[in-house]
Coordinates of C-alpha atoms in Angstrom, one line a residue:
F40 CA -94.1 59.7 -12.2
D41 CA -96.6 61.8 -10.5
I42 CA -100.2 60.4 -10.3
D43 CA -103.3 62.5 -9.6
F44 CA -105.8 59.7 -8.3
D45 CA -108.6 62.3 -9.0
S46 CA -107.8 62.4 -12.7
D47 CA -106.9 59.9 -15.7
I48 CA -103.6 62.1 -16.4
I49 CA -100.3 60.8 -15.4
E50 CA -97.5 63.5 -15.4
R51 CA -94.0 62.4 -16.3
T52 CA -91.4 63.9 -14.0
C53 CA -88.1 63.1 -12.6
K54 CA -88.0 63.0 -8.7
A55 CA -84.2 63.7 -9.1
G56 CA -85.0 66.7 -11.2
N57 CA -82.9 65.2 -14.2
R58 CA -84.1 66.7 -17.3
S59 CA -82.3 63.9 -19.3
C60 CA -83.9 61.0 -17.2
S61 CA -84.8 57.9 -19.2
S62 CA -88.3 57.9 -17.3
L63 CA -89.3 61.0 -19.2
S64 CA -88.8 59.1 -22.5
T65 CA -92.0 57.8 -24.3
E66 CA -89.9 55.4 -26.4
N67 CA -90.3 52.4 -23.9
P68 CA -92.4 49.8 -25.3
F69 CA -93.4 48.8 -21.8
P70 CA -94.6 50.9 -19.2
A71 CA -92.5 51.8 -16.2
M72 CA -93.3 50.5 -12.6
L73 CA -95.6 53.4 -11.0
Y74 CA -94.3 52.5 -7.5
D75 CA -91.6 50.7 -5.6
M76 CA -90.1 51.0 -2.4
Y77 CA -87.2 53.3 -3.3
C78 CA -89.5 55.6 -5.4
S79 CA -90.9 56.8 -2.2
E80 CA -87.6 58.3 -1.1
P81 CA -87.3 62.2 -1.8
G82 CA -85.1 62.9 -4.8
F83 CA -84.8 59.0 -5.9
C84 CA -85.8 58.3 -9.4
R85 CA -85.7 54.7 -10.6
G86 CA -84.9 55.8 -14.1
C87 CA -81.6 57.8 -13.4
C88 CA -80.6 57.2 -9.6
C89 CA -78.2 54.2 -9.0
I90 CA -80.3 51.7 -7.0
L91 CA -77.1 50.9 -4.8
C92 CA -75.7 54.5 -4.2
F93 CA -78.7 56.7 -4.9
K94 CA -76.6 59.0 -6.9
T95 CA -77.5 60.1 -10.3
I96 CA -76.0 58.2 -13.2
S97 CA -74.3 59.7 -16.1
S98 CA -74.8 59.1 -19.9
D99 CA -71.2 59.6 -20.7
Y100 CA -69.6 57.0 -22.8
D101 CA -73.3 56.4 -24.5
G102 CA -74.6 55.4 -20.9
Y103 CA -72.3 52.3 -20.6
S104 CA -71.1 53.2 -17.2
Y105 CA -74.4 52.0 -15.9
I106 CA -76.7 49.1 -16.6
Q107 CA -80.4 49.4 -16.5
C108 CA -82.7 46.4 -15.6
E109 CA -85.1 45.6 -18.4
A110 CA -86.7 42.7 -17.0
I111 CA -90.5 42.6 -17.1
V112 CA -92.0 42.3 -13.7
D113 CA -95.9 41.9 -13.2
G114 CA -96.3 43.4 -16.8
Y115 CA -94.0 46.5 -16.2
I116 CA -90.4 47.0 -17.2
C117 CA -88.2 47.2 -13.8
G118 CA -86.1 49.9 -15.1
H119 CA -83.9 50.3 -12.2
V120 CA -80.3 51.5 -12.9
S121 CA -77.0 50.8 -11.3
H122 CA -73.5 52.3 -11.8
L123 CA -71.4 49.4 -13.0
D124 CA -68.7 50.2 -10.5
C125 CA -71.3 50.2 -7.6
A126 CA -72.5 46.7 -8.7
L127 CA -69.1 45.3 -9.0
R128 CA -68.1 46.6 -5.6
S129 CA -71.4 45.3 -4.1
Y130 CA -70.9 41.9 -5.7
M131 CA -74.0 42.3 -7.7
A132 CA -72.1 42.1 -11.2
G133 CA -69.3 40.2 -12.8
K134 CA -68.2 36.8 -11.8
V135 CA -69.6 36.1 -8.3
G136 CA -69.7 32.7 -6.7
G137 CA -71.6 31.5 -3.7
S138 CA -75.5 31.6 -3.6
I139 CA -75.6 34.5 -6.1
N140 CA -73.7 32.7 -8.6
L141 CA -73.0 35.3 -11.4
D142 CA -71.1 34.7 -14.5
A143 CA -70.5 38.0 -16.2
Q144 CA -73.9 39.0 -15.2
Y145 CA -75.6 41.7 -13.2
L146 CA -78.3 41.0 -10.6
C147 CA -81.0 43.6 -10.1
R148 CA -81.3 44.5 -6.3
Y149 CA -85.1 45.4 -7.0
C150 CA -86.3 42.6 -8.9
D151 CA -83.5 39.9 -8.6
S152 CA -83.4 39.4 -12.3
R153 CA -80.2 38.6 -14.1
T154 CA -78.6 40.6 -17.1
D155 CA -75.9 39.0 -19.4
L156 CA -73.0 41.7 -19.3
V157 CA -70.8 40.2 -22.1
P158 CA -72.8 42.4 -24.7
H159 CA -72.7 45.2 -22.3
A160 CA -68.7 44.7 -22.1
L161 CA -68.3 44.5 -25.8
K162 CA -70.4 47.8 -26.3
L163 CA -68.2 49.5 -23.7
I164 CA -65.1 48.5 -25.4
K165 CA -66.4 49.6 -28.9
T166 CA -67.3 53.1 -27.1
C167 CA -63.5 53.3 -26.2
T168 CA -62.6 53.9 -30.1
S169 CA -64.6 57.2 -29.9
V170 CA -63.1 58.5 -26.5
A171 CA -60.2 60.8 -26.8
S172 CA -59.0 60.4 -23.2
R173 CA -56.6 57.8 -22.7
A174 CA -57.5 57.8 -19.0
A175 CA -61.1 57.4 -19.8
I176 CA -60.2 54.5 -22.2
E177 CA -58.1 52.7 -19.4
K178 CA -61.0 53.1 -17.0
N179 CA -63.4 51.5 -19.4
L180 CA -61.0 48.9 -20.2
N181 CA -60.6 48.2 -16.5
V182 CA -64.3 47.9 -15.9
G183 CA -64.6 45.5 -18.9
I184 CA -61.9 43.3 -17.3
C185 CA -63.7 43.5 -13.9
I186 CA -66.9 42.5 -15.5
L187 CA -65.6 39.4 -17.3
R188 CA -62.6 38.2 -14.9
G189 CA -63.2 34.7 -14.0
S190 CA -65.9 34.2 -16.6
Q191 CA -66.6 30.5 -17.6
K192 CA -68.5 31.7 -20.7
R193 CA -66.5 31.0 -24.1
N194 CA -67.4 34.6 -25.5
G195 CA -66.6 36.2 -22.0
K196 CA -63.2 34.5 -22.1
E197 CA -62.5 35.6 -25.7
L198 CA -63.6 39.2 -24.8
L199 CA -61.4 39.3 -21.6
H200 CA -58.3 38.1 -23.6
H201 CA -59.2 40.8 -26.4
I202 CA -59.6 43.7 -23.6
E203 CA -56.4 42.5 -21.7
S204 CA -54.6 42.6 -25.3
I205 CA -55.6 46.1 -25.8
K206 CA -54.8 47.2 -22.5
S207 CA -51.3 45.8 -22.8
K208 CA -50.6 47.3 -26.1
L209 CA -51.6 50.8 -24.5
M210 CA -49.3 50.2 -21.6
K211 CA -46.5 49.7 -24.1
G212 CA -47.2 52.9 -25.9
V213 CA -49.0 51.8 -28.8
C214 CA -51.4 54.3 -30.5
I215 CA -55.0 53.9 -29.5
Q216 CA -56.0 53.2 -33.2
H217 CA -53.7 50.3 -33.4
A218 CA -54.2 49.0 -30.0
F219 CA -57.9 48.4 -30.9
K220 CA -57.2 46.5 -34.2
K221 CA -57.6 42.8 -34.2
E222 CA -57.8 40.1 -36.8
G223 CA -61.4 38.7 -37.0
C224 CA -64.2 40.0 -35.3
L225 CA -66.0 40.1 -31.9
D226 CA -69.4 38.5 -31.5
S227 CA -71.3 39.0 -28.3
T228 CA -73.4 35.9 -28.7

């Protein structure tokens, strides 16, 4: 946001110049934070730049390659985004022990809020059924495995088993449609 303190008008612009930036959307039920330590960086936009690598996120695969913090902080939605790959490499997502103690969760670097990643992993896998590229499907499956590996949550373990089963079938040459078939249904709760 650009703020003119001499007027009451707030102009919505993306500091990264991204025309499809989520900060330009008027659909958010909560106002976005108007200032934070990263927003003063030239070219960094909280709505479309990864808080870990500062590169623009991609909305490919319905936006499931990144996670957006939706925590409410001081009456505002945090809104900072991170590539899932960056969060996993930085030990800010997945199963992380020690003082962070994450279990299939994402820890926002800005506000320290936690987001459950099991529903996100489920959506990521569902997105695979509409992706034509086998390589892209395998990449999404691998991200899902990294998010869920080591989880103690029952639904996380079940989803991990399902993802590993799909990957195993694909490695054996089973066609994509058959690899994703499963008896029963998955629930993200």
